[in-house]
Coordinates of C-alpha atoms in Angstrom, one line a residue:
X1 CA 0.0 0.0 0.0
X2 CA 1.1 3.1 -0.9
X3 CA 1.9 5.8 1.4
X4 CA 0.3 9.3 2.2
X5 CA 0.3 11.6 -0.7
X6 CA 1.5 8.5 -3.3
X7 CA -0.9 7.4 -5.9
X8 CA -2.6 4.4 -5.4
X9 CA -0.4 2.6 -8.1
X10 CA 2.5 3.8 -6.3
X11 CA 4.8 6.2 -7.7
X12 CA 5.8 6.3 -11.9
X13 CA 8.9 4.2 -12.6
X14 CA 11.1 7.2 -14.1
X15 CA 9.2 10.2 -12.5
X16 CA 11.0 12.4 -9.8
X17 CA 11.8 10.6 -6.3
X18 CA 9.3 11.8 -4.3
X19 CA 7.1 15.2 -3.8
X20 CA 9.7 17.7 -2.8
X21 CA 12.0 16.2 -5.6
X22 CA 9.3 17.2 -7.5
X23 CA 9.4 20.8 -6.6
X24 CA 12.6 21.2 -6.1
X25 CA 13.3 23.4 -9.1
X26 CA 11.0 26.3 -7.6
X27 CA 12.1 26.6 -4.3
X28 CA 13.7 29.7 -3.3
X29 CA 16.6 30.7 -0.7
X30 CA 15.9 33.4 1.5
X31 CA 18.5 36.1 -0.7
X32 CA 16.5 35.3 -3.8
X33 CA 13.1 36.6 -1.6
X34 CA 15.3 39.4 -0.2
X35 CA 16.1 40.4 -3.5
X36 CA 12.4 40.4 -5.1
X37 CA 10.9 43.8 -6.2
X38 CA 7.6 43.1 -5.0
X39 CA 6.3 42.1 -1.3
X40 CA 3.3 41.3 -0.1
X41 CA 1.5 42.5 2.6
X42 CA 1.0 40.9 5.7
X43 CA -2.9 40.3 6.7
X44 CA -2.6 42.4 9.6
X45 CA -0.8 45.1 7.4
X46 CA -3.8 44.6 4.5
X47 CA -6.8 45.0 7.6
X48 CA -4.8 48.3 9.0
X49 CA -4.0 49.9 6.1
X50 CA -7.1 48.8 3.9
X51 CA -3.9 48.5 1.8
X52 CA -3.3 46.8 -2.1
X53 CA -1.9 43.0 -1.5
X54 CA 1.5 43.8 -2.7
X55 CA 4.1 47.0 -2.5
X56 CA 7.0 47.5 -4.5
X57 CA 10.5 47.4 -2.3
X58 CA 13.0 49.7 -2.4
X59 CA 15.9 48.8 -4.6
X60 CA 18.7 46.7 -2.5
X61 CA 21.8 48.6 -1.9
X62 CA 24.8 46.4 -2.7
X63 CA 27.6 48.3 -1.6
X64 CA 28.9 49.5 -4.5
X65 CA 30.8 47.7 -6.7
X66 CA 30.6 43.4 -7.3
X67 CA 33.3 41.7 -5.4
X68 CA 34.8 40.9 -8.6
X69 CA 35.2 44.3 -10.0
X70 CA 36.8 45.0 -6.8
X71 CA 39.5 42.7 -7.3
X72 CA 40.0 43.2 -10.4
X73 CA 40.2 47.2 -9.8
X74 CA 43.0 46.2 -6.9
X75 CA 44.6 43.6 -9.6
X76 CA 45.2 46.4 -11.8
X77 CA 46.2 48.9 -9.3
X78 CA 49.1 46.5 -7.8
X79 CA 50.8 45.7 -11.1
X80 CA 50.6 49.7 -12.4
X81 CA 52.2 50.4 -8.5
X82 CA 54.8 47.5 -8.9
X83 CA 55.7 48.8 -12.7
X84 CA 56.6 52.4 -11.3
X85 CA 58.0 51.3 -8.2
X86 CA 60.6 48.8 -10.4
X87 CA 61.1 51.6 -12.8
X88 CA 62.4 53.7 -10.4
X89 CA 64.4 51.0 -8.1
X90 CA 65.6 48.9 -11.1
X91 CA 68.8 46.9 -9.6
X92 CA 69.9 46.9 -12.7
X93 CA 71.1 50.5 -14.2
X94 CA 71.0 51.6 -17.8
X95 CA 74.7 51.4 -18.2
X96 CA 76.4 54.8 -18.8
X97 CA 77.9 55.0 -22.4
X98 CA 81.6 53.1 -22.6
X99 CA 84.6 54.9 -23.2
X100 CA 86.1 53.8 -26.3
X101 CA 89.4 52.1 -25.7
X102 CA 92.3 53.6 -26.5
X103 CA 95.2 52.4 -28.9
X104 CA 97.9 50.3 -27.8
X105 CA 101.4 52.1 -26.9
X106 CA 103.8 49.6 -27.6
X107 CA 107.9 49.7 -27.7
X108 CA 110.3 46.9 -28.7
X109 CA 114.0 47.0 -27.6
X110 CA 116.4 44.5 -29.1
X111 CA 119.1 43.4 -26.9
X112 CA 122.3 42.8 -28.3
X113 CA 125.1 40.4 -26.6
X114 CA 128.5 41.7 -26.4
X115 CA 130.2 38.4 -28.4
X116 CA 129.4 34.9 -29.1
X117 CA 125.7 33.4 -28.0
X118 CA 127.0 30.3 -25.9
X119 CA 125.0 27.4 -26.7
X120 CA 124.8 23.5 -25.8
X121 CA 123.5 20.6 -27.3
X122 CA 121.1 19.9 -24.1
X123 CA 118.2 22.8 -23.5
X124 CA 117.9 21.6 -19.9
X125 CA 121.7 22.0 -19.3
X126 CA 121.3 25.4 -20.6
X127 CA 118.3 26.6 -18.5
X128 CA 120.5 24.9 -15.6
X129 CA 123.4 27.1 -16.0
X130 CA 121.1 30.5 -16.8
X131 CA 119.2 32.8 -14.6
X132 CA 115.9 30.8 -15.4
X133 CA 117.2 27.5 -13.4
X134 CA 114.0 28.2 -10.9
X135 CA 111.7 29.5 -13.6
X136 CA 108.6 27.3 -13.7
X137 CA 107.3 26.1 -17.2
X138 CA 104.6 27.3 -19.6
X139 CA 101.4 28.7 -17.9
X140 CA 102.5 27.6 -14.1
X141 CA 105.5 30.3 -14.2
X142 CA 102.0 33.1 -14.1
X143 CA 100.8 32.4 -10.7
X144 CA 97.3 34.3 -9.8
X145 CA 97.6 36.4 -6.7
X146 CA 95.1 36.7 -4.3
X147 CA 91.9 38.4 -5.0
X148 CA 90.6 41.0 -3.0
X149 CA 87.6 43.1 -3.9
X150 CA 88.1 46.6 -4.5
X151 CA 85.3 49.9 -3.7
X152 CA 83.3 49.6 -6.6
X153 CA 84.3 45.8 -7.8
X154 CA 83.8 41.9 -6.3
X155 CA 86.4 39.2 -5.8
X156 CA 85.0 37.4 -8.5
X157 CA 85.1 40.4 -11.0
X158 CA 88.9 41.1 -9.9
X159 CA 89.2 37.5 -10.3
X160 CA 88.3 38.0 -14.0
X161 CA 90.4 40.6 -14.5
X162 CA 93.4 38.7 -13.6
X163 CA 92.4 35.5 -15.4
X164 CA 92.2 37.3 -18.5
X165 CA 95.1 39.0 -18.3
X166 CA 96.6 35.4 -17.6
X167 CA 94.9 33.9 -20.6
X168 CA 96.3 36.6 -22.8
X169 CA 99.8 36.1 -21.7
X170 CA 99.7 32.4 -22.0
X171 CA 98.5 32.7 -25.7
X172 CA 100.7 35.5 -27.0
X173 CA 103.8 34.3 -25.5
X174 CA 103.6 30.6 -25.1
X175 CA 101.4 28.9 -27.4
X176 CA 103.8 27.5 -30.2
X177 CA 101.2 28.1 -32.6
X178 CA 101.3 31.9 -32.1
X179 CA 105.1 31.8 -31.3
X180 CA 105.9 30.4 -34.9
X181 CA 104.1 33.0 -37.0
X182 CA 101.3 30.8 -37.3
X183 CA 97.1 31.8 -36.3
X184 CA 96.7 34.4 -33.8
X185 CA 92.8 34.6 -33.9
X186 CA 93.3 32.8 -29.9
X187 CA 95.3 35.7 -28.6
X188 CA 92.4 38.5 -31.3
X189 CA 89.4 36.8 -29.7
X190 CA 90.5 38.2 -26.2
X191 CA 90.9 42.1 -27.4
X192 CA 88.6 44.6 -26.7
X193 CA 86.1 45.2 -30.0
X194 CA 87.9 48.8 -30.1
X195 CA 91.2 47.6 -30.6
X196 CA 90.4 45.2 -33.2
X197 CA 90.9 47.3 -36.1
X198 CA 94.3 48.0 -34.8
X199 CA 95.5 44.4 -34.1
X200 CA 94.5 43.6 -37.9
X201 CA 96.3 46.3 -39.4
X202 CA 99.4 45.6 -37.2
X203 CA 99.7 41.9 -39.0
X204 CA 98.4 43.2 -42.4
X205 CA 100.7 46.1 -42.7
X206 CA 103.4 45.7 -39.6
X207 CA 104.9 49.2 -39.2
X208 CA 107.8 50.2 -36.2
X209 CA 105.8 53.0 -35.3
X210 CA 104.9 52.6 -32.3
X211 CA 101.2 51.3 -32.9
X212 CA 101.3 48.6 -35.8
X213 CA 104.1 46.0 -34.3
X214 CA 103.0 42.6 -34.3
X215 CA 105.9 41.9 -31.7
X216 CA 104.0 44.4 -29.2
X217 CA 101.3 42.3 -29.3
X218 CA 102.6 39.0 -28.8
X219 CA 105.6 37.1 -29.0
X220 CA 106.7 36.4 -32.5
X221 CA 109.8 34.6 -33.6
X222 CA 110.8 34.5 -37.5
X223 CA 109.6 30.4 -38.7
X224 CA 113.1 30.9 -41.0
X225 CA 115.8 31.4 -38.4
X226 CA 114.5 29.6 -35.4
X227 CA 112.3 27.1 -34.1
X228 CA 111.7 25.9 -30.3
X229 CA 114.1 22.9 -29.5
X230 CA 112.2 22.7 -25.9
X231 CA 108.1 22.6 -25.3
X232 CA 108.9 23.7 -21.6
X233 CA 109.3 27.3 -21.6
X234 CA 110.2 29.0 -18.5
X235 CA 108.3 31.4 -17.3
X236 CA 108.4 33.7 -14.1
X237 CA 106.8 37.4 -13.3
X238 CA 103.4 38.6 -11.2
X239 CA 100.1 39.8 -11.9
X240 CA 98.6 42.7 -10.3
X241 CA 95.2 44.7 -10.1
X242 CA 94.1 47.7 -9.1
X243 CA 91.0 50.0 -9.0
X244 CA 91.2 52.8 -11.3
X245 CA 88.1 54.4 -11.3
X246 CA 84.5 53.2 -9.9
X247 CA 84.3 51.9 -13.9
X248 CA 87.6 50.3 -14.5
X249 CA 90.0 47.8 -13.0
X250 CA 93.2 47.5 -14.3
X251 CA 96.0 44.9 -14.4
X252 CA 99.8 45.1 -14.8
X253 CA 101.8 42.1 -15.8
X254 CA 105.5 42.0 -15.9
X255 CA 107.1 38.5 -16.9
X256 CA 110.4 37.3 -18.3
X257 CA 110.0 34.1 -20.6
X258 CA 112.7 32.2 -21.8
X259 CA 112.9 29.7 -25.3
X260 CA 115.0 27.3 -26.1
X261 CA 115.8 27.6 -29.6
X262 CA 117.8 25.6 -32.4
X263 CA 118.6 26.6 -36.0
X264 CA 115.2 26.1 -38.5
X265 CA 115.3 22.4 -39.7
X266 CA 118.1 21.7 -37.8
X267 CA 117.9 18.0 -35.7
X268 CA 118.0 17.3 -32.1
X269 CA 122.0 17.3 -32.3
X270 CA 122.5 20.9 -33.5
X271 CA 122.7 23.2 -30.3
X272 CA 120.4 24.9 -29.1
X273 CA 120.6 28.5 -27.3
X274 CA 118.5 30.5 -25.0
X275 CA 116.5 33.6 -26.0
X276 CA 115.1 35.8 -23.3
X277 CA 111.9 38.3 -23.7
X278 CA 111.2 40.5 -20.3
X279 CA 107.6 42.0 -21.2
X280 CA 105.7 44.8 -19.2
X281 CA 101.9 44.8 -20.3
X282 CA 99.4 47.2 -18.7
X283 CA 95.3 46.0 -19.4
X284 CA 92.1 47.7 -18.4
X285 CA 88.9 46.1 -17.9
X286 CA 85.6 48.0 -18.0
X287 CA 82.2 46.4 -16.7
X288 CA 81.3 45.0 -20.7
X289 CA 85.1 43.7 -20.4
X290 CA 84.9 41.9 -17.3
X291 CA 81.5 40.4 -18.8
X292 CA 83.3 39.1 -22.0
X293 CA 86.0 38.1 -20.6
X294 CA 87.9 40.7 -22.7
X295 CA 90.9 42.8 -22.3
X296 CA 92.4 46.5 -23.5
X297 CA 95.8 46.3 -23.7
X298 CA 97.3 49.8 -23.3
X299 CA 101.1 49.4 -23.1
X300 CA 103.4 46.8 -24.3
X301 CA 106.9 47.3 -23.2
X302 CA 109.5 44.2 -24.7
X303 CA 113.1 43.8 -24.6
X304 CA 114.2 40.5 -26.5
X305 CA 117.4 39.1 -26.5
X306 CA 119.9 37.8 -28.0
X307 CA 118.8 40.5 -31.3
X308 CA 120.9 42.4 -33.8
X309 CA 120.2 46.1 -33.7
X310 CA 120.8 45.8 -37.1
X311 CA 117.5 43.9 -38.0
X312 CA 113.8 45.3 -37.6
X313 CA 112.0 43.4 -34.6
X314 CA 108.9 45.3 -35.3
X315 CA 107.6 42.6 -37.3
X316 CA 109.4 39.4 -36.2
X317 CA 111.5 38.7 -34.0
X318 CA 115.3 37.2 -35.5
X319 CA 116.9 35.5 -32.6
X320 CA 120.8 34.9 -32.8
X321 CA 121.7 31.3 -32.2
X322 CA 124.1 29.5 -30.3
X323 CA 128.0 30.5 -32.2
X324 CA 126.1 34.0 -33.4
X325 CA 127.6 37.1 -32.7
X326 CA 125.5 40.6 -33.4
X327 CA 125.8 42.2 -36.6
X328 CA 127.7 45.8 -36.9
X329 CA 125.3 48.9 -36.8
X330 CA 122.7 49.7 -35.0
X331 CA 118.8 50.7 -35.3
X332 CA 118.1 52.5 -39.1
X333 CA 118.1 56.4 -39.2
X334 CA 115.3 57.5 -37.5
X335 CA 113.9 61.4 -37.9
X336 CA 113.3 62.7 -34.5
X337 CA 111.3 65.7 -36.1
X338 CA 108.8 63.5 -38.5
X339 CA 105.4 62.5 -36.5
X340 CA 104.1 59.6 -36.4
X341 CA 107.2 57.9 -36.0
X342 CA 108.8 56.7 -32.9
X343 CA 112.8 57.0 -32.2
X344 CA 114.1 53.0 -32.9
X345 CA 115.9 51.9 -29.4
X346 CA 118.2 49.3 -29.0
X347 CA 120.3 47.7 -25.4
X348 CA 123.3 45.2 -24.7
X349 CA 122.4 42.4 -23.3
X350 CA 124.1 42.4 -20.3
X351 CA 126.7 38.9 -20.1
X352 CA 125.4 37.6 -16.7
X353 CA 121.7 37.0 -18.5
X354 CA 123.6 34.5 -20.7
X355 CA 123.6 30.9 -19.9
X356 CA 127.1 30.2 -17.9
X357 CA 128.9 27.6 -20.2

């Protein structure tokens, strides 16, 4: 039997599950009634009043703007503040416009012995009886000092500095690529952009001017006279850096590097000699520089040894050999009163820097 309010059959398979299923689609919460525009009287109100059924309500105040506007208003507001706000307090400053770099001052002295260059068949015999008995070899002979952070620049920016100037001494003095008049785009690659023009000219159209030397940018012996008869060249100088303005670091390097060298095409039992270049380079390093890892190289100051003051070392440098004794003359003329050029300077090469044999 069906219960109260169910038809006697009992309630349709399929229709809704009961009676307030069944109305279920017109019941309304209590914000919908809140929100209706009409209302009707209560019957008290109606007897009183001899009022109509129904009275229209006032409209409901919402408080001004939906939530979501609201939001969306304070969305908007944040990212415009935050825009300004990292506008103004950007860490990161427009940078100032670079200086351009300025051309490399460089001066190569030849050094000429006093007689005969001694010589033995046995580079390490040689290095053994020479001033460069404790030099270290290659790249270990350019120890790093100790980084310490300037005003304006970090330990690892100083760091930087020094590694680069490192980098380029390694390659433009003992890389035997470089040192045999072979590619030099290893030592180019690590120049300023600035100075570029001036490295290409120096190699297209070498000039002993004081600007367009190969031999003041890197070590360069002739492939005709000489060729190394030892790997392990000695090496021994310091690094150091210092704080030049609250935009640049720079870097002074003074090393001395000694070859071992035999005659070109000669065989392990011609002997070999000992050739000597002290070198005084002076870098800078702006902010972009450091970045690159890129160097300007300012000054180049070489004095190369055993040379004839007879021969130009602007270009390459034509080491005398064990048995070889400097030619007569000196330096060409040279016009103190033309510009552009630069007076040609030549040394002795003093007998104690010889090997002792």
């Amino acid at each position: 039997m069906g219960g109260l309010g169910d038809p006697p059959e009992g309630t349709p398979e399929g229709g809704p599950g009961g009676g307030e299923d069944e109305y279920r689609s017109v019941v309304f919460d209590e914000s919908f009634v809140r929100a209706a525009r009409l209302q009707e009287y209560s019957a008290q109100e109606r007897i009183t009043d001899h009022a109509p059924a129904v009275r229209s309500r006032p409209p409901l105040r919402r408080g001004g703007l939906p939530r979501q506007a609201l939001v969306l208003v304070l969305l908007i507001a944040v990212a415009f503040g935050t825009a300004i706000y990292m506008g103004v307090r950007h860490p990161y400053q427009t940078p100032a416009a670079r200086e351009p770099a300025e051309p490399l001052r460089m001066t190569v002295v030849p050094l000429a012995p006093g007689g005969e260059v001694p010589g033995a068949a046995d580079p390490d015999f040689l290095y053994e009886h020479s001033p460069a008995a404790q030099f270290r070899v290659g790249a270990e002979g350019i120890p790093l000092p100790p980084a310490r952070r300037t005003a304006h620049f970090s330990d690892g920016q100083v760091i930087t500095a020094l590694s680069t100037a490192k980098d380029y001494i390694v390659r433009s003095a003992l890389d035997p690529a470089v040192l045999t008049g072979g590619d030099v785009r290893s030592v180019r690659v690590l120049l300023d952009p600035d100075q570029l023009d001036q490295f290409d000219q120096s190699f297209q159209r070498p000039a002993a001017d004081g600007r367009h030397a190969p031999t003041g940018w890197l070590i360069r012996l002739d492939p005709a006279r000489a060729e190394l008869a030892d790997r392990g060249i000695r090496v021994q100088g310091n690094l150091e850096a210092t704080e030049a303005d609250a935009a640049t670091l720079e870097v002074t390097a003074d090393h001395t590097t000694v070859y071992a060298l035999r005659p070109a095409g000669a065989d392990d039992r011609a002997e070999a000699s000992l050739f000597t270049v002290r070198r005084e380079l002076h870098f800078r390093f702006d902010r972009e520089d450091l970045r690159l890892h890129q160097a300007q190289v300012l000054v180049s100051y070489v004095r190369a040894g055993p040379l004839s003051c007879a021969e130009d070392a602007s270009n390459r440098l034509r080491p005398l050999l064990a048995g070889q004794t400097a030619k007569e003359g000196g330096p060409a003329d040279t016009d103190p009163y033309a510009t552009g050029s630069t007076t040609a300077l030549c040394g002795s090469l003093a007998r104690s820097a010889l090997p002792r044999v």
